[in-house]
Amino acid sequence: MAAGAGSSVDTPLHLRPLLVPKPWGGRRLERFGKDLPAGAMIGESWEVADLDPSATSVEDPVSRVASGPHAGRTLQEVIATDRDGLLGDAPDLDGRFPLLVKLLDAREHLSVQVHPPADYVADHPEVSHKTESWVVLDAEPGAELMIGVASGVTTGSLASAVGTPALVPMLRRVPAVPGEVHHLPAGTIHALPAGVMVAEVQTPGDTTFRVYDWVDKYGRTPRALHLREALRSIELGWEHNLAAASSFGAGSPGRAGAAAGGRVKRRARGTVVDTPHYRIARRHLDAAGTRSVDRGTMRIVLVLDGVLQADAFDHALGPGGTIVLPAAWHGCLRAADESVTWLELTVPPKGNR
């Protein structure tokens, strides 16, 4: 049925975060409302997730509803109950939710890595496509994101450097500035650096090809590298890497973003990332302000700053708080006593992808 009155999924869904320990993780997610296990180094909080367990090393990679009429149910079970009430005109992926949303806390550098683009996935059905975007939440002074390759890097020079420290100077660097948005199309070599926290919005896949893992720098236990797979996946074309760089002002963001099927606005309000897979908007309300939301579109709300309230939802959401607004829900979002800023994520209808 169409999303609307009579749907069984017509109230906001508050999901339990999935906390994922990582060798590079830390404790700063506590500042974003996460109840971390004592002593654990948590690198990721999966806010909205619905992955096939065979596609990831994360145990039970499916979000469950924390409260309300659907408490205890998985996202997949909610979709099975009332697909249109939850998703509206957004496509599901074989009965699964179409986005994966995380918060990341990098106490140490993450591995230098790449996610396979569509042409690689077409030849290797066992892997999953992964395009992602970062919104910087916090950054230590001097921290620099590593996104794409520097001008002049060739396939040959890259092939000789992968797996070694010689790869690092070949990566394009950009200052990590809280509030800025960076789009990483599949095929973009990248690494999240120490001292940075981001919100990561991505297509729901977890295939990662590592090419360098900072083993000597941090004394890590060596993990498998995927050099041959990565070299087939890394996009060296200037237009592609300009698309990844567009978020920090290299060239024209609109033209560069379109080269990789997306547009990026670095710090704007309104729509800041527009891709065939998802859209990210930055919303803001002054103290006591309201935003009316109509039925028909599923939205994910992730609070960046301040406190947000929603009709038919009993809890106030502070920084790091996330809810799914089903397509069948309608009502108002409200700022509490102070102004509030949040991300609003949507998925284009199938015909627009």
Coordinates of C-alpha atoms in Angstrom, one line a residue:
M1 CA 0.0 0.0 0.0
A2 CA 1.1 3.6 -0.4
A3 CA 2.6 5.3 2.6
G4 CA 0.0 7.2 4.6
A5 CA -2.8 6.9 7.1
G6 CA -3.4 3.3 8.2
S7 CA 0.2 2.3 8.0
S8 CA 1.6 0.1 10.8
V9 CA 4.9 2.0 10.6
D10 CA 3.9 5.6 11.2
T11 CA 6.0 6.7 14.2
P12 CA 9.7 7.6 14.3
L13 CA 12.0 4.6 14.7
H14 CA 14.8 4.9 17.3
L15 CA 17.4 2.3 16.6
R16 CA 20.0 0.8 19.0
P17 CA 23.5 1.7 17.8
L18 CA 25.8 -1.2 16.9
L19 CA 29.1 -0.4 18.6
V20 CA 32.1 -1.9 16.7
P21 CA 35.5 -2.3 18.3
K22 CA 38.4 -1.4 16.1
P23 CA 42.2 -1.3 16.6
W24 CA 42.2 2.4 15.6
G25 CA 39.1 3.3 17.7
G26 CA 38.8 5.4 20.8
R27 CA 36.3 6.7 23.4
R28 CA 35.1 9.9 21.9
L29 CA 31.8 8.5 20.8
E30 CA 30.7 8.9 24.4
R31 CA 30.6 12.6 23.6
F32 CA 27.9 11.8 21.0
G33 CA 25.7 10.0 23.4
K34 CA 27.0 6.4 23.0
D35 CA 27.2 4.1 26.0
L36 CA 30.5 2.5 25.4
P37 CA 31.6 -0.7 27.1
A38 CA 34.2 -0.1 29.8
G39 CA 37.7 -0.1 28.4
A40 CA 36.7 -0.9 24.8
M41 CA 38.2 1.0 21.9
I42 CA 35.2 1.7 19.7
G43 CA 35.8 2.8 16.2
E44 CA 32.3 2.8 14.7
S45 CA 28.7 3.2 15.9
W46 CA 26.4 1.8 13.2
E47 CA 23.4 4.1 13.5
V48 CA 21.3 2.6 10.8
A49 CA 22.3 -0.8 9.4
D50 CA 20.8 -3.8 7.5
L51 CA 23.5 -5.9 6.0
D52 CA 23.6 -9.5 5.1
P53 CA 25.8 -11.2 7.7
S54 CA 27.8 -12.9 4.9
A55 CA 28.8 -9.5 3.6
T56 CA 30.6 -8.2 6.7
S57 CA 32.8 -9.3 9.6
V58 CA 30.6 -7.4 12.0
E59 CA 28.5 -9.7 14.1
D60 CA 24.7 -9.3 13.7
P61 CA 24.9 -6.3 11.4
V62 CA 21.2 -5.4 11.5
S63 CA 19.7 -2.5 13.5
R64 CA 17.0 -3.2 16.0
V65 CA 14.3 -0.8 17.1
A66 CA 15.0 0.4 20.6
S67 CA 11.6 1.6 21.7
G68 CA 8.0 2.2 20.7
P69 CA 5.5 -0.2 19.0
H70 CA 8.2 -2.0 17.0
A71 CA 10.8 -2.4 19.9
G72 CA 13.1 -5.4 19.4
R73 CA 12.3 -5.8 15.7
T74 CA 15.0 -5.6 13.1
L75 CA 14.8 -3.1 10.2
Q76 CA 14.4 -6.1 7.9
E77 CA 11.4 -7.2 9.9
V78 CA 9.9 -3.7 9.8
I79 CA 10.3 -3.6 6.0
A80 CA 8.6 -7.0 5.7
T81 CA 5.7 -5.8 7.8
D82 CA 5.0 -2.6 5.9
R83 CA 7.6 -1.8 3.2
D84 CA 5.8 1.2 1.8
G85 CA 5.0 2.6 5.2
L86 CA 8.6 2.7 6.0
L87 CA 10.3 3.4 2.7
G88 CA 7.7 5.1 0.6
D89 CA 9.1 5.5 -2.9
A90 CA 12.7 4.7 -1.9
P91 CA 13.8 1.3 -3.2
D92 CA 14.7 -1.5 -0.9
L93 CA 17.7 -3.7 -1.7
D94 CA 16.3 -7.3 -1.9
G95 CA 14.2 -6.6 1.1
R96 CA 16.9 -4.7 3.0
F97 CA 17.3 -1.1 4.0
P98 CA 19.0 1.0 1.3
L99 CA 21.5 3.0 3.4
L100 CA 24.2 2.4 6.0
V101 CA 24.9 5.2 8.4
K102 CA 27.8 5.3 10.9
L103 CA 29.7 7.5 13.3
L104 CA 33.5 7.0 13.2
D105 CA 36.1 7.8 15.8
A106 CA 39.7 7.6 14.6
R107 CA 42.2 7.5 17.5
E108 CA 44.8 6.3 15.0
H109 CA 44.9 6.4 11.2
L110 CA 42.6 4.0 9.4
S111 CA 44.1 1.8 6.7
V112 CA 44.6 3.3 3.3
Q113 CA 41.8 1.6 1.3
V114 CA 39.4 1.7 -1.6
H115 CA 35.9 0.3 -2.2
P116 CA 35.1 -1.4 -5.5
P117 CA 33.4 0.6 -8.2
A118 CA 30.4 -0.6 -10.2
D119 CA 32.5 -2.1 -13.1
Y120 CA 34.5 -4.2 -10.6
V121 CA 31.4 -5.4 -8.8
A122 CA 29.8 -6.4 -12.1
D123 CA 32.7 -8.9 -12.7
H124 CA 32.8 -10.0 -9.0
P125 CA 29.3 -10.5 -7.7
E126 CA 30.7 -11.7 -4.3
V127 CA 31.7 -8.1 -3.5
S128 CA 29.6 -5.0 -2.9
H129 CA 29.7 -1.5 -4.3
K130 CA 30.3 1.2 -1.7
T131 CA 30.0 4.9 -2.3
E132 CA 30.3 7.1 0.8
S133 CA 30.3 10.6 2.1
W134 CA 31.9 12.1 5.3
V135 CA 30.6 14.9 7.4
V136 CA 33.4 16.0 9.8
L137 CA 32.2 16.1 13.4
D138 CA 35.4 16.9 15.2
A139 CA 39.1 17.1 14.4
E140 CA 42.3 17.7 16.3
P141 CA 44.4 20.7 15.1
G142 CA 46.4 19.9 12.0
A143 CA 44.5 16.7 11.1
E144 CA 44.3 16.1 7.3
L145 CA 42.0 13.8 5.4
M146 CA 43.5 11.6 2.7
I147 CA 41.2 11.5 -0.3
G148 CA 42.3 10.5 -3.8
V149 CA 45.7 10.7 -5.4
A150 CA 47.9 13.7 -6.0
S151 CA 48.3 15.1 -9.5
G152 CA 50.8 13.2 -11.6
V153 CA 50.5 9.8 -9.9
T154 CA 50.4 7.1 -12.5
T155 CA 49.2 3.5 -12.5
G156 CA 52.8 2.4 -12.6
S157 CA 54.0 4.5 -9.7
L158 CA 50.9 3.5 -7.6
A159 CA 51.5 -0.2 -8.3
S160 CA 55.1 0.0 -7.1
A161 CA 54.1 1.8 -3.9
V162 CA 51.0 0.0 -2.6
G163 CA 51.7 -2.0 0.5
T164 CA 54.6 0.2 1.5
P165 CA 55.1 3.6 3.2
A166 CA 55.9 5.1 -0.2
L167 CA 52.2 5.2 -1.0
V168 CA 51.4 7.8 1.6
P169 CA 53.0 10.8 -0.1
M170 CA 51.0 10.0 -3.2
L171 CA 47.7 10.7 -1.5
R172 CA 46.0 14.1 -1.8
R173 CA 45.6 15.8 1.6
V174 CA 43.0 18.2 2.8
P175 CA 42.5 19.8 6.3
A176 CA 39.8 18.2 8.4
V177 CA 37.4 21.0 9.3
P178 CA 34.4 20.3 11.5
G179 CA 31.2 20.8 9.5
E180 CA 32.7 20.2 6.1
V181 CA 31.4 17.5 3.8
H182 CA 33.4 15.2 1.6
H183 CA 32.1 12.8 -1.0
L184 CA 34.1 9.7 -1.8
P185 CA 32.7 7.8 -4.9
A186 CA 33.5 4.1 -5.1
G187 CA 37.0 3.8 -6.5
T188 CA 38.5 6.7 -4.4
I189 CA 41.6 5.7 -2.5
H190 CA 41.3 7.2 1.0
A191 CA 42.1 7.1 4.7
L192 CA 40.6 8.7 7.7
P193 CA 43.4 10.1 9.9
A194 CA 44.0 10.0 13.6
G195 CA 42.1 12.7 15.6
V196 CA 39.1 12.9 13.3
M197 CA 35.5 12.0 13.9
V198 CA 33.0 11.8 11.0
A199 CA 29.4 10.8 10.2
E200 CA 29.6 8.4 7.3
V201 CA 26.7 7.9 4.9
Q202 CA 27.1 5.1 2.4
T203 CA 25.5 2.6 0.2
P204 CA 25.0 -0.6 2.2
G205 CA 28.1 -2.6 1.5
D206 CA 31.2 -3.4 3.5
T207 CA 33.8 -4.5 0.9
T208 CA 37.1 -2.9 1.6
F209 CA 40.4 -3.4 -0.2
R210 CA 43.3 -2.4 2.1
V211 CA 46.5 -1.2 0.5
Y212 CA 48.5 0.1 3.5
D213 CA 47.8 -0.4 7.3
W214 CA 50.4 1.6 9.3
V215 CA 51.7 -1.6 11.0
D216 CA 55.1 -0.1 11.9
K217 CA 53.7 3.3 13.0
Y218 CA 51.2 1.7 15.5
G219 CA 52.6 -1.7 16.1
R220 CA 49.5 -3.4 14.8
T221 CA 49.1 -7.0 14.1
P222 CA 49.4 -7.3 10.3
R223 CA 46.1 -7.7 8.5
A224 CA 45.6 -8.9 5.0
L225 CA 46.2 -6.5 2.1
H226 CA 44.3 -6.7 -1.1
L227 CA 46.7 -5.2 -3.6
R228 CA 45.6 -6.7 -6.8
E229 CA 42.0 -6.1 -6.1
A230 CA 42.7 -2.5 -5.1
L231 CA 44.7 -1.7 -8.2
R232 CA 41.8 -2.8 -10.3
S233 CA 39.4 -0.6 -8.3
I234 CA 41.4 2.6 -7.8
E235 CA 40.2 5.4 -10.1
L236 CA 43.2 7.5 -11.2
G237 CA 41.3 9.7 -13.7
W238 CA 41.6 13.4 -12.9
E239 CA 37.8 13.9 -13.2
H240 CA 37.1 11.2 -10.6
N241 CA 39.6 12.4 -8.1
L242 CA 38.5 16.0 -8.7
A243 CA 35.0 14.8 -7.7
A244 CA 36.4 13.5 -4.5
A245 CA 38.3 16.8 -4.0
S246 CA 35.4 19.0 -4.9
S247 CA 34.2 19.1 -1.4
F248 CA 37.2 21.2 -0.4
G249 CA 37.2 23.6 -3.3
A250 CA 39.4 22.0 -6.0
G251 CA 37.8 23.1 -9.2
S252 CA 34.0 23.6 -9.6
P253 CA 32.1 21.5 -7.1
G254 CA 29.0 21.1 -9.3
R255 CA 30.9 20.1 -12.4
A256 CA 33.4 17.9 -10.6
G257 CA 30.7 16.2 -8.5
A258 CA 28.7 15.4 -11.6
A259 CA 31.7 13.6 -13.0
A260 CA 31.2 10.9 -10.4
G261 CA 27.4 11.0 -10.3
G262 CA 27.0 13.4 -7.5
R263 CA 27.1 17.0 -6.4
V264 CA 28.7 18.4 -3.2
K265 CA 28.4 21.7 -1.4
R266 CA 31.1 22.1 1.1
R267 CA 29.4 23.9 4.1
A268 CA 26.0 25.0 2.8
R269 CA 22.6 24.4 4.4
G270 CA 20.0 22.6 2.3
T271 CA 21.2 19.8 0.1
V272 CA 25.0 19.3 0.5
V273 CA 25.4 15.9 -1.3
D274 CA 23.2 14.7 -4.2
T275 CA 24.0 11.3 -5.7
P276 CA 22.0 8.6 -7.5
H277 CA 22.2 6.6 -4.2
Y278 CA 21.3 9.1 -1.5
R279 CA 20.9 12.8 -0.7
I280 CA 22.3 14.6 2.4
A281 CA 20.7 17.9 3.5
R282 CA 21.9 20.0 6.4
R283 CA 19.0 21.5 8.3
H284 CA 18.9 24.1 11.0
L285 CA 16.3 25.6 13.4
D286 CA 16.7 28.5 15.7
A287 CA 15.5 28.1 19.3
A288 CA 11.8 27.0 19.5
G289 CA 11.7 26.8 15.7
T290 CA 9.7 24.0 13.9
R291 CA 10.0 22.1 10.6
S292 CA 6.8 20.5 9.2
V293 CA 7.3 17.2 7.4
D294 CA 4.7 15.6 5.1
R295 CA 4.1 11.9 4.4
G296 CA 5.7 10.2 1.4
T297 CA 9.4 10.3 1.9
M298 CA 11.5 8.2 4.3
R299 CA 14.1 10.3 6.2
I300 CA 17.0 9.6 8.5
V301 CA 17.7 12.4 11.0
L302 CA 21.2 12.6 12.6
V303 CA 21.7 15.5 15.1
L304 CA 24.9 17.4 14.8
D305 CA 24.4 20.1 17.4
G306 CA 21.7 21.1 19.8
V307 CA 18.6 19.1 20.8
L308 CA 15.8 18.0 18.4
Q309 CA 12.3 16.8 19.2
A310 CA 9.8 15.0 16.9
D311 CA 6.1 14.5 17.1
A312 CA 5.1 11.0 18.2
F313 CA 8.6 10.5 19.7
D314 CA 9.1 10.7 23.5
H315 CA 12.8 11.3 23.6
A316 CA 14.9 14.4 22.8
L317 CA 17.8 13.8 20.5
G318 CA 21.2 15.4 21.3
P319 CA 24.4 15.3 19.2
G320 CA 24.8 11.9 17.6
G321 CA 21.2 11.0 18.1
T322 CA 19.6 9.3 15.1
I323 CA 16.0 8.4 14.2
V324 CA 14.3 7.1 11.0
L325 CA 11.2 9.0 10.0
P326 CA 9.0 6.5 8.1
A327 CA 7.4 7.6 4.9
A328 CA 4.0 7.2 6.6
W329 CA 5.0 9.6 9.4
H330 CA 4.0 13.3 9.3
G331 CA 4.4 15.9 11.9
C332 CA 6.9 18.5 13.1
L333 CA 10.5 18.5 14.1
R334 CA 11.2 21.1 16.8
A335 CA 14.3 22.8 18.3
A336 CA 14.4 22.7 22.1
D337 CA 15.6 25.7 24.1
E338 CA 18.5 26.3 21.8
S339 CA 19.2 26.1 18.0
V340 CA 19.7 22.7 16.5
T341 CA 21.5 21.5 13.4
W342 CA 21.0 18.0 11.9
L343 CA 21.6 15.9 8.8
E344 CA 18.5 14.7 6.9
L345 CA 19.2 11.7 4.6
T346 CA 16.9 10.5 1.9
V347 CA 17.0 8.0 -1.0
P348 CA 15.9 9.0 -4.5
P349 CA 13.0 7.0 -6.0
K350 CA 14.2 4.1 -8.2
G351 CA 13.4 5.9 -11.4
N352 CA 15.7 8.8 -10.4
R353 CA 18.7 6.7 -9.5

